[in-house]
mmCIF file of C-alpha atoms in Angstrom:
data_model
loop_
_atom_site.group_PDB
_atom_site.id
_atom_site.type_symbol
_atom_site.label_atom_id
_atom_site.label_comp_id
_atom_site.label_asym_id
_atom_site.label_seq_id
_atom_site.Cartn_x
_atom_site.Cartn_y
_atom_site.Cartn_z
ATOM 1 C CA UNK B 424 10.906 5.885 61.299
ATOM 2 C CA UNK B 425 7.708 6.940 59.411
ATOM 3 C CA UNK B 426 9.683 9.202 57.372
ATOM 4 C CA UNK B 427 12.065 6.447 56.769
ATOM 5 C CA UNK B 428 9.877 3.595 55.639
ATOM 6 C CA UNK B 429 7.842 6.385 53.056
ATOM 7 C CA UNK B 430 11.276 6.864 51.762
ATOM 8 C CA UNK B 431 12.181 3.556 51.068
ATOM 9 C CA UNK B 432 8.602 2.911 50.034
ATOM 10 C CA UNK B 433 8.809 5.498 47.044
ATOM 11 C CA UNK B 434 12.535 4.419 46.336
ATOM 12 C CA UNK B 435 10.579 0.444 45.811
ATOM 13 C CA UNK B 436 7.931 2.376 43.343
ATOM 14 C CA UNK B 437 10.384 3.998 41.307
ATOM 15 C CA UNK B 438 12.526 0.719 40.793
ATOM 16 C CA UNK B 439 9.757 -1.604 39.976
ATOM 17 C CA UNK B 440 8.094 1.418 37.642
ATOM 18 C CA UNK B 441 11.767 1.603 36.020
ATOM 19 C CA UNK B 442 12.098 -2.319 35.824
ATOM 20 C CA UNK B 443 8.774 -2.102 34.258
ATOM 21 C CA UNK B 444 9.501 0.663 31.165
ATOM 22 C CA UNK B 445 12.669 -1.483 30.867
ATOM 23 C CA UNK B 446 10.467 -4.702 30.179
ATOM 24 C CA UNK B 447 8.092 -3.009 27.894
ATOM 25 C CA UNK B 448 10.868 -2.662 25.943
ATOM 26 C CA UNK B 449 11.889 -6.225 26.118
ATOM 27 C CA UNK B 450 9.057 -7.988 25.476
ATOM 28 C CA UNK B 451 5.774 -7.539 23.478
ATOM 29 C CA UNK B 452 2.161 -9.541 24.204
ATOM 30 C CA UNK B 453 0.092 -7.791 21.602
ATOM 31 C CA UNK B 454 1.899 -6.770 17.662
ATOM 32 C CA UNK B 455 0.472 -4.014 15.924
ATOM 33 C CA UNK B 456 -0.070 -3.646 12.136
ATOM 34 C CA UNK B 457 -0.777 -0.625 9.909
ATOM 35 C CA UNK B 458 -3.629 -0.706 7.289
ATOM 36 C CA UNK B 459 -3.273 2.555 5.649
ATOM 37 C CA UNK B 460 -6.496 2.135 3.615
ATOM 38 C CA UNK B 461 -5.571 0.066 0.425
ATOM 39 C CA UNK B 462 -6.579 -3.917 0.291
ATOM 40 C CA UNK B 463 -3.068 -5.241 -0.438
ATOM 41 C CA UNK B 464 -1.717 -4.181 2.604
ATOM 42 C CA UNK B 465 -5.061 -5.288 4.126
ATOM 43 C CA UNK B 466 -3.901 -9.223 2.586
ATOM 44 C CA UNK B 467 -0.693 -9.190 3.312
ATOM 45 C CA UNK B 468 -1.576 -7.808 6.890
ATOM 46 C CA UNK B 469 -3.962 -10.755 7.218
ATOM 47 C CA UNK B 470 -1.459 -13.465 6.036
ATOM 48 C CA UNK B 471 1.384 -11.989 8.653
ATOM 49 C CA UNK B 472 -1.525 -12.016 11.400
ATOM 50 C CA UNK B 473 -2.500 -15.261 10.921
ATOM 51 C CA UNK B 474 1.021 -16.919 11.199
ATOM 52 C CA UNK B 475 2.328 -14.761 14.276
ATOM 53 C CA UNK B 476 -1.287 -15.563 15.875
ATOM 54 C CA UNK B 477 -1.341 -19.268 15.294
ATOM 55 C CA UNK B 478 2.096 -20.063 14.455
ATOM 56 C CA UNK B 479 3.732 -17.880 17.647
ATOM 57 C CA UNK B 480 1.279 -17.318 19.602
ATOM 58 C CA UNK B 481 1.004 -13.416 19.931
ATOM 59 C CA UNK B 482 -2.042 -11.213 20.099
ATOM 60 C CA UNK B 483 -2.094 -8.645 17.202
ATOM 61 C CA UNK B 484 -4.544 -5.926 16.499
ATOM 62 C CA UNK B 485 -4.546 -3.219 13.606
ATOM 63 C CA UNK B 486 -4.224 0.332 13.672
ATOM 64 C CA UNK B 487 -6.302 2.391 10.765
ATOM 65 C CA UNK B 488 -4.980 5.643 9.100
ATOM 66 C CA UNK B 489 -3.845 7.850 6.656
ATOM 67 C CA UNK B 490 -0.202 7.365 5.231
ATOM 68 C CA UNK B 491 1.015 10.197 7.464
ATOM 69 C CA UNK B 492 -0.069 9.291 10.310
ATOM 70 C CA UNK B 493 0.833 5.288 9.955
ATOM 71 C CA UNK B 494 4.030 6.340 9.609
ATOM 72 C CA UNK B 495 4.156 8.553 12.330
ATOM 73 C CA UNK B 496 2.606 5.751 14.374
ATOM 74 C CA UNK B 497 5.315 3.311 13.431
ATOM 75 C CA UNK B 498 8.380 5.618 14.319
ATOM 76 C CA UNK B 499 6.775 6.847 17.395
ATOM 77 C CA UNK B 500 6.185 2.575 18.494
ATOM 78 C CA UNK B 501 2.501 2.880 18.824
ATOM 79 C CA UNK B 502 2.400 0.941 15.789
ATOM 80 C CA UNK B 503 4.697 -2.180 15.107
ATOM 81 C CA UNK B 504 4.627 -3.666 11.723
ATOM 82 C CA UNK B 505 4.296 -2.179 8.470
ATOM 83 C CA UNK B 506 3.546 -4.773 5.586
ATOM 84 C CA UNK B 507 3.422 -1.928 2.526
ATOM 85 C CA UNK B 508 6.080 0.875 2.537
ATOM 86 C CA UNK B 509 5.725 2.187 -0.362
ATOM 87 C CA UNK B 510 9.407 3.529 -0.307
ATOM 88 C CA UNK B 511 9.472 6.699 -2.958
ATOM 89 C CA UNK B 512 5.840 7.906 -2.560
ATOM 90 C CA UNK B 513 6.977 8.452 0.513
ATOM 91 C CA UNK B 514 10.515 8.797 -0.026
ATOM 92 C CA UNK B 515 11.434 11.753 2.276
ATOM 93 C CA UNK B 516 9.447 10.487 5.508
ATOM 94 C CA UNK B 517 10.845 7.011 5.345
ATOM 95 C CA UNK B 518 14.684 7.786 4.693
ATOM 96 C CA UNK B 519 14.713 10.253 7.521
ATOM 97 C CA UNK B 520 13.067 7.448 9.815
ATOM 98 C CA UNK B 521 15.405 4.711 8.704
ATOM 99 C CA UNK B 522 18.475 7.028 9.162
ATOM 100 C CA UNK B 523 17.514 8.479 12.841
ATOM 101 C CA UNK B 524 17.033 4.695 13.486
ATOM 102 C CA UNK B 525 13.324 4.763 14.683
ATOM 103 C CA UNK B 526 12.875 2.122 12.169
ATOM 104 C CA UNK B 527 14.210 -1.003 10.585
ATOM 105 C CA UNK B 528 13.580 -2.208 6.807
ATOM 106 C CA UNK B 529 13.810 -5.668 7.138
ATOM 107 C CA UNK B 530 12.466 -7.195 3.760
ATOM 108 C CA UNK B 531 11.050 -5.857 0.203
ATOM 109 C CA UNK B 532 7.512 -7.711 -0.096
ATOM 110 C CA UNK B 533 7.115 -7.047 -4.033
ATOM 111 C CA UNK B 534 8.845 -4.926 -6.240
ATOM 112 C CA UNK B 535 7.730 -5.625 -9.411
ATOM 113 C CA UNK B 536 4.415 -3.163 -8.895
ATOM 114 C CA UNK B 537 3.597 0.118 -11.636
ATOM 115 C CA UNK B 538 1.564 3.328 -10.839
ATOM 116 C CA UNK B 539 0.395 6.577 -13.043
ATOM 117 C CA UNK B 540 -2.477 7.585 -14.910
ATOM 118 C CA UNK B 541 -4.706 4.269 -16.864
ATOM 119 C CA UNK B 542 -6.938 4.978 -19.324
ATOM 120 C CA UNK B 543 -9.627 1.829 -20.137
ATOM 121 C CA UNK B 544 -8.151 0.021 -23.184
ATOM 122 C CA UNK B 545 -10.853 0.093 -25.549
ATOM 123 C CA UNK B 546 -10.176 4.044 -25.293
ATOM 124 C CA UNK B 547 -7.288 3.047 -27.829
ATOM 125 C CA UNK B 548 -8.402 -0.106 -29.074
ATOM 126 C CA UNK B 549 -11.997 -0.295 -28.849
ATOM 127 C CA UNK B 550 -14.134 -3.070 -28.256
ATOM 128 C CA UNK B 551 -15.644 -5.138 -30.528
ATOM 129 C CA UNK B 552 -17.539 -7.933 -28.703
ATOM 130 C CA UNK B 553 -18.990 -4.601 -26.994
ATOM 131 C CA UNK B 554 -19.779 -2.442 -29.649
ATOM 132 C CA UNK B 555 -17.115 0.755 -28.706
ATOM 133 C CA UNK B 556 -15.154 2.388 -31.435
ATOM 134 C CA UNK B 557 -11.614 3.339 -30.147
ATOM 135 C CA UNK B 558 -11.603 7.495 -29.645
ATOM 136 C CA UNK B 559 -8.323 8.134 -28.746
ATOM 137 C CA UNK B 560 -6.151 5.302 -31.183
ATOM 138 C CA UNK B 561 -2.833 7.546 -31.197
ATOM 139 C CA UNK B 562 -3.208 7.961 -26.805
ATOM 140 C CA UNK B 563 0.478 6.211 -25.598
ATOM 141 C CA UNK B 564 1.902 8.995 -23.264
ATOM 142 C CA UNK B 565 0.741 11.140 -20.776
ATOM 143 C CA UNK B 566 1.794 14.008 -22.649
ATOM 144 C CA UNK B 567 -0.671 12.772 -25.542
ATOM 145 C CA UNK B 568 -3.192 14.157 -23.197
ATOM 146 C CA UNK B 569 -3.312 17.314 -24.265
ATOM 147 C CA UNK B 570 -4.663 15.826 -28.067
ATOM 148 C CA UNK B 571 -7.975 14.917 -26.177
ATOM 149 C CA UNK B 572 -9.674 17.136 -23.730
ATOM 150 C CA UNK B 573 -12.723 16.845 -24.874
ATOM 151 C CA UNK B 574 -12.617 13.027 -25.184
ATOM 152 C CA UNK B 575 -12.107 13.107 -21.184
ATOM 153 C CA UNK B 576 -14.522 15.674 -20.870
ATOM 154 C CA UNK B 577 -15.902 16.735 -17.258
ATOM 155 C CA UNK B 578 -19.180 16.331 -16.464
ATOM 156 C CA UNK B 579 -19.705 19.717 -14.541
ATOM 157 C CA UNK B 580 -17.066 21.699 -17.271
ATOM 158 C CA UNK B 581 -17.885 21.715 -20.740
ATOM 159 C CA UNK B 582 -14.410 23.415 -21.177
ATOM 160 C CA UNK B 583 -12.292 20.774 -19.888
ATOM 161 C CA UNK B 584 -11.586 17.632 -19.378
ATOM 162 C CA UNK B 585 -10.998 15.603 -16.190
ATOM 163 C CA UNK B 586 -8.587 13.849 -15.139
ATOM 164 C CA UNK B 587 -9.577 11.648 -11.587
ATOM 165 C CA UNK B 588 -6.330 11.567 -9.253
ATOM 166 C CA UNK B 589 -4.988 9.913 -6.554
ATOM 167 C CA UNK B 590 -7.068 10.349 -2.613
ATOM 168 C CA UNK B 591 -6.872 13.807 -1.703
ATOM 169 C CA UNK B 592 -5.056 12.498 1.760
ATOM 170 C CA UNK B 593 -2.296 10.548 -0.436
ATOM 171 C CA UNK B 594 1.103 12.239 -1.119
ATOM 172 C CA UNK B 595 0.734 10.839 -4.662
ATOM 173 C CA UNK B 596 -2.258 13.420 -5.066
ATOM 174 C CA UNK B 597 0.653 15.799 -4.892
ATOM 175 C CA UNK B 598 2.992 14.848 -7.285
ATOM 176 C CA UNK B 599 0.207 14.328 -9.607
ATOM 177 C CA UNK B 600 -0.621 18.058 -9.638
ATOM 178 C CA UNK B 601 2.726 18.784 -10.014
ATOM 179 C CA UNK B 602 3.049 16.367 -12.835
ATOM 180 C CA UNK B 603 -0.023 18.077 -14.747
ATOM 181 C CA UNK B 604 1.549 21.410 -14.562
ATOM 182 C CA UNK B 605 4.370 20.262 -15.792
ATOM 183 C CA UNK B 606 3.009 19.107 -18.892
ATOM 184 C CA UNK B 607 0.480 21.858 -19.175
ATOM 185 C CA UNK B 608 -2.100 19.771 -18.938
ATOM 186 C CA UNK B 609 -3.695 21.599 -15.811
ATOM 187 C CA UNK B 610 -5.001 24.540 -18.697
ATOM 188 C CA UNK B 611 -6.695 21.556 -20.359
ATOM 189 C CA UNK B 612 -7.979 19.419 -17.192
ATOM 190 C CA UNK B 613 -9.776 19.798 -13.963
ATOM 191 C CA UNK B 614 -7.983 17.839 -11.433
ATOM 192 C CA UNK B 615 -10.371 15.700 -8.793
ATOM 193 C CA UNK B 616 -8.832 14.315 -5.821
ATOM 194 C CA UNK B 617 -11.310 11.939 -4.520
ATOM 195 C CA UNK B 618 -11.982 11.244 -0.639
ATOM 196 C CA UNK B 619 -10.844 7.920 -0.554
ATOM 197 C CA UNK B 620 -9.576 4.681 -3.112
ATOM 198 C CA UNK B 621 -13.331 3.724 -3.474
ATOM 199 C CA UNK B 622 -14.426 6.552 -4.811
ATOM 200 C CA UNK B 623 -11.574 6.366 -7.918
ATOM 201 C CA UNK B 624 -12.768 2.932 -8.537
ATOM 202 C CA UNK B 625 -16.434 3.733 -8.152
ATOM 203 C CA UNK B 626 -15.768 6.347 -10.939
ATOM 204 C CA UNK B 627 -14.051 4.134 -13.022
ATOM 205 C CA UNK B 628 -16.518 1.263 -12.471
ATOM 206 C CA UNK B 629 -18.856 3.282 -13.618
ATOM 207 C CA UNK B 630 -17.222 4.833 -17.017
ATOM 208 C CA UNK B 631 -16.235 0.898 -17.695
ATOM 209 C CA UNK B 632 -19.847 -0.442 -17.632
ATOM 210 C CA UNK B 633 -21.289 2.409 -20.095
ATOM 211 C CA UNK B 634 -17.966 2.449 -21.978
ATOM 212 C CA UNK B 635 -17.005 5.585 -21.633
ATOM 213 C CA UNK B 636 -13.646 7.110 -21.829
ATOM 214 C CA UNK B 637 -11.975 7.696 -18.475
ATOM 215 C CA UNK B 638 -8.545 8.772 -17.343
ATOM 216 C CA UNK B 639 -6.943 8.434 -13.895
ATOM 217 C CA UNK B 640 -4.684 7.351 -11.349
ATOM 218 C CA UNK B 641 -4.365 3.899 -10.085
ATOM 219 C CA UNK B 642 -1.644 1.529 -9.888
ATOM 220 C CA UNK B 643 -0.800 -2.336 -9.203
ATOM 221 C CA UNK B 644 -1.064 -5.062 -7.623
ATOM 222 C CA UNK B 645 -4.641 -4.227 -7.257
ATOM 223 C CA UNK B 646 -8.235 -6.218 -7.797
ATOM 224 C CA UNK B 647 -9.232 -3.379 -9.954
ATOM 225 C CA UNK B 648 -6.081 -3.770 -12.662
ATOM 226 C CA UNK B 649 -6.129 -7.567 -12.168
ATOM 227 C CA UNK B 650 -10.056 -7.379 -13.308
ATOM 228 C CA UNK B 651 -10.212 -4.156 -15.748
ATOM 229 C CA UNK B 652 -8.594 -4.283 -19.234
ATOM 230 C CA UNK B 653 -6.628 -0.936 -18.555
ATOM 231 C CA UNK B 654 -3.430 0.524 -20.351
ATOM 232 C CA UNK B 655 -0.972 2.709 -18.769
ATOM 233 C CA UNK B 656 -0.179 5.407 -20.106
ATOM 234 C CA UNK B 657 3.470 5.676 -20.966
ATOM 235 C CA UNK B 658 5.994 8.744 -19.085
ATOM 236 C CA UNK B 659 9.393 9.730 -19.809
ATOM 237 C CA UNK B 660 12.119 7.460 -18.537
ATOM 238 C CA UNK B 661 12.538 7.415 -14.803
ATOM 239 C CA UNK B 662 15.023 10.549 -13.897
ATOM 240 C CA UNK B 663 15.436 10.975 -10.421
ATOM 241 C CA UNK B 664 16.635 14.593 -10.626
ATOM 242 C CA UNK B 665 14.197 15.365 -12.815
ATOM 243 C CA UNK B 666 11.641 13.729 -10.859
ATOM 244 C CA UNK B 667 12.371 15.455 -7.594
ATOM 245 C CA UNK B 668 11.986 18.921 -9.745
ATOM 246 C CA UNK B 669 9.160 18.547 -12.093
ATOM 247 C CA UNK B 670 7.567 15.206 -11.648
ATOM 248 C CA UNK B 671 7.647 14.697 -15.225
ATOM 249 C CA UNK B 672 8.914 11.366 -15.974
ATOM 250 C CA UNK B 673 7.652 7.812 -14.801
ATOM 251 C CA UNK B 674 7.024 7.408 -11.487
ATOM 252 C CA UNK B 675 10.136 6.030 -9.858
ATOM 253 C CA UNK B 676 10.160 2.062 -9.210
ATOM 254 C CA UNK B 677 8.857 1.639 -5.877
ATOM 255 C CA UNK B 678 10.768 -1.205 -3.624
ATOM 256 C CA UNK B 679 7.370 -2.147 -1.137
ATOM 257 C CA UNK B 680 9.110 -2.604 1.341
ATOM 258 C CA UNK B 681 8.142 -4.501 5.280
ATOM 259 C CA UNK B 682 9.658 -1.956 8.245
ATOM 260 C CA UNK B 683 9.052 -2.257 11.934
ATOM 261 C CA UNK B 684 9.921 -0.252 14.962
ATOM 262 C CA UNK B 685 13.232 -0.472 15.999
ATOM 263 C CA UNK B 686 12.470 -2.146 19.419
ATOM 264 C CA UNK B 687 10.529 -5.225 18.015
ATOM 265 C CA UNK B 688 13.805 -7.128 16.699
ATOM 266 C CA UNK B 689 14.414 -7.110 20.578
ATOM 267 C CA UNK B 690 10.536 -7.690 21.820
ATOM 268 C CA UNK B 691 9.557 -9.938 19.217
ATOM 269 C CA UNK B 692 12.728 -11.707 17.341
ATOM 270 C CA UNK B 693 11.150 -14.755 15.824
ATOM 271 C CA UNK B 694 8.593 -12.576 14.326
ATOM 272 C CA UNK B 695 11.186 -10.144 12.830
ATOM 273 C CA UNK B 696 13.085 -13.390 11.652
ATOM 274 C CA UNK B 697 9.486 -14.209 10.010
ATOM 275 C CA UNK B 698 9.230 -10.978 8.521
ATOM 276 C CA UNK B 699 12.467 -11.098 6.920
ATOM 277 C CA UNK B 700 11.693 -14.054 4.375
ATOM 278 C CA UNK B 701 8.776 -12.411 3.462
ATOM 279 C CA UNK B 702 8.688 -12.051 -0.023
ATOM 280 C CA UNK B 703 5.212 -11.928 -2.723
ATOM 281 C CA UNK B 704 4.955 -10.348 -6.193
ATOM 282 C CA UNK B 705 2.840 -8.346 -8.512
ATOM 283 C CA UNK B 706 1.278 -11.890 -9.213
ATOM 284 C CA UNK B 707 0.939 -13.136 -6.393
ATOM 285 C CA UNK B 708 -0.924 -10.149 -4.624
ATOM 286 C CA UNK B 709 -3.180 -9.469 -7.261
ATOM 287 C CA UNK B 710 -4.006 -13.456 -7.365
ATOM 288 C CA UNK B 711 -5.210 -12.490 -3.596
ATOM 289 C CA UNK B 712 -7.205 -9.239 -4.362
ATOM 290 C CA UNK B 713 -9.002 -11.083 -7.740
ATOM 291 C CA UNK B 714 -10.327 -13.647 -5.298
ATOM 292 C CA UNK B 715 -11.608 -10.973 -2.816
ATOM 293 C CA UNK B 716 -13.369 -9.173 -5.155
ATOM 294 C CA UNK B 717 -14.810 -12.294 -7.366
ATOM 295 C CA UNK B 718 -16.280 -13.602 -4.497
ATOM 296 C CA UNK B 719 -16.918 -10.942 -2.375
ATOM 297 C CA UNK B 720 -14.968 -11.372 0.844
ATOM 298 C CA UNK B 721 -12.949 -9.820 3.415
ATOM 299 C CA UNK B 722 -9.316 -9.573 3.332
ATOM 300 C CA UNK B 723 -8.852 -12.233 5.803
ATOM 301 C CA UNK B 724 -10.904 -14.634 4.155
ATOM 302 C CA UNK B 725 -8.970 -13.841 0.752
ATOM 303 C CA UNK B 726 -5.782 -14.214 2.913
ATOM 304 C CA UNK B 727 -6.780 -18.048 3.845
ATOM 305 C CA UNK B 728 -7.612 -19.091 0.452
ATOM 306 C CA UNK B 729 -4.486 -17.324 -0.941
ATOM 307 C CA UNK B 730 -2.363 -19.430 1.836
ATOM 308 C CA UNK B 731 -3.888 -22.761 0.963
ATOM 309 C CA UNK B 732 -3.087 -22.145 -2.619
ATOM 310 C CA UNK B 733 0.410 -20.763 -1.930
ATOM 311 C CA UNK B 734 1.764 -23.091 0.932
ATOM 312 C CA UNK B 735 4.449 -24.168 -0.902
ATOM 313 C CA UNK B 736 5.938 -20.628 -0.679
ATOM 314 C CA UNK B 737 4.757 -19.221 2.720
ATOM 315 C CA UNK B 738 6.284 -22.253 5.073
ATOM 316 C CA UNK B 739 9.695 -21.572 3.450
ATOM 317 C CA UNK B 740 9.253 -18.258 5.629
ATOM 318 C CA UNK B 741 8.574 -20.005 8.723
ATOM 319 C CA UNK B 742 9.964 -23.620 10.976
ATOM 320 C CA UNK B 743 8.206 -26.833 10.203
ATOM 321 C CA UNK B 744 7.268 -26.153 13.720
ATOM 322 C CA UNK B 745 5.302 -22.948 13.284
ATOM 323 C CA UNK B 746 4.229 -24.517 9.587
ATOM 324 C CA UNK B 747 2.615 -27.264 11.265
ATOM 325 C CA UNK B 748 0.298 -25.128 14.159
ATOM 326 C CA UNK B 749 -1.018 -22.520 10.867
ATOM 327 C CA UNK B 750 -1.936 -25.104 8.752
ATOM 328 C CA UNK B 751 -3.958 -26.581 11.376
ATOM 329 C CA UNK B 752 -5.646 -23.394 11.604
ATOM 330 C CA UNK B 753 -5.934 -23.104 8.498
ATOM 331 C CA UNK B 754 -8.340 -26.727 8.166
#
């Protein structure tokens, strides 16, 4: 009898434990959102928080990392929401993980962004009101590069000039090697990959306020190209075979897209339907990050003023319902 009711006993432990996995799958109390270490996706990861918080009524928390292992994160379920895909800089990772089904595009935020190698305008221009004489007036292509080493010169090589890249940790830091031996450039530059986004704009921040000349990678919608007068430097037209080879023409144009594991449409559907009319622009995000930096704040805070300005466009993406409970929250 002993032996009996231990058997039934376990039998009861492995149902409920089953009925329990089946559930998590089901249902969802707390959402998860990447922040792969750039401030857009920090805004737009604050807006989507605020309206699935207040608007219906789920916990949500956010999971740091690089781009590698975001993704990873996301496809593996650990992490739930991705606001910033940048589809082709990381164009092999997130095909293969939309075709095995592990995740689910299910809007394109902005599409409208650019990326590549800036140079400060008055590098081509000059600056009157400032007092700097244009040193490189014929600079339009990457490829002109090779015309002005010493212009770009390194601080710690007389022989070359530099040429600051993407984060060492960021596939882009790849394809922007490969891009400078393509052109040759790499016998006429040093390459530095910082440590992190800061540390490219700290760089530039600095060149900018002694007006010097300065070369390197950045792209938009970002606080930094919203608030710097910077040109960028023109590339061959977009060839995707080409591309894939050499890296030597434009970067492609990058759809920024919102994914999410493939069990949340089932765990969390009005959130997914949420996510779906989710759409910004260039503008719009940059708008966000200008305020953020101007005055100094966190991305959340940026996120509430950038709601109250924008409500007109952000409670077309929701119910009157759910409208009504965030801009309470909001006041």
């Amino acid at each position: 009898m002993r032996k009996m009711m231990l058997f039934f006993s376990l039998c009861t432990l492995l149902v409920l434990a089953a009925c329990s996995n089946e559930a998590s799958k089901d249902s969802i109390k707390v959402i998860k959102f990447a922040d792969a270490g750039w401030d857009s996706i920090r805004v737009h990861n604050s807006i989507a928080q605020l309206i699935v918080e207040e608007g219906y009524g789920y916990k949500t928390e956010v999971t740091s990392g690089t781009t590698a292992t975001t993704m990873q994160a996301l496809e593996q379920g650990d992490i739930n929401v991705y606001m910033e895909v940048w589809s082709d800089n990381v164009k092999e990772v997130y095909e293969k993980a939309i075709e095995s089904g592990n995740i689910i595009k299910v809007a394109t935020n902005f599409d409208d962004n650019s990326q590549g190698l800036y140079v400060p305008t008055y590098v081509i221009k000059g600056d009157t009101e400032r007092g700097i004489e244009a040193v490189a007036p014929d600079l339009k292509t990457v490829k002109d590069l090779e015309k002005y080493p010493e212009i770009f010169q390194d601080p710690e090589d007389g022989n070359k000039g530099r040429i600051v890249g993407a984060p060492s940790s960021w596939v882009v830091s790849e394809y922007l090697e490969t891009k400078l031996e393509t052109y040759d450039l790499d016998e006429q530059y040093n390459y530095l990959a910082p440590g992190s986004d800061s540390a490219i704009v700290a760089n530039l921040a600095g060149a900018y306020k002694k007006g010097n000349p300065w070369v390197g990678y950045y792209w938009s919608p970002t606080w930094v190209t919203a608030s710097y007068d910077l040109t960028l430097l023109e590339d061959g037209v977009h060839d995707e075979a080409e591309w894939e080879a050499t890296k030597g023409t434009a970067f492609p144009p990058n759809d920024v897209v919102i994914a999410v594991h493939k069990d949340l449409p089932t765990q969390a559907k009005d959130v997914v339907d949420f996510l779906s009319k989710y759409k910004t622009s260039n503008a719009l995000t940059e708008s966000a990050l200008d305020y953020m930096e101007t005055n100094d704040v966190e991305p959340d805070e940026a996120a509430h003023w950038w709601m109250k300005e924008h409500e007109d466009l952000w409670t077309t993406w929701v119910s009157d319902e759910v409208a009504k409970k965030v801009k309470a929250a909001l006041n």
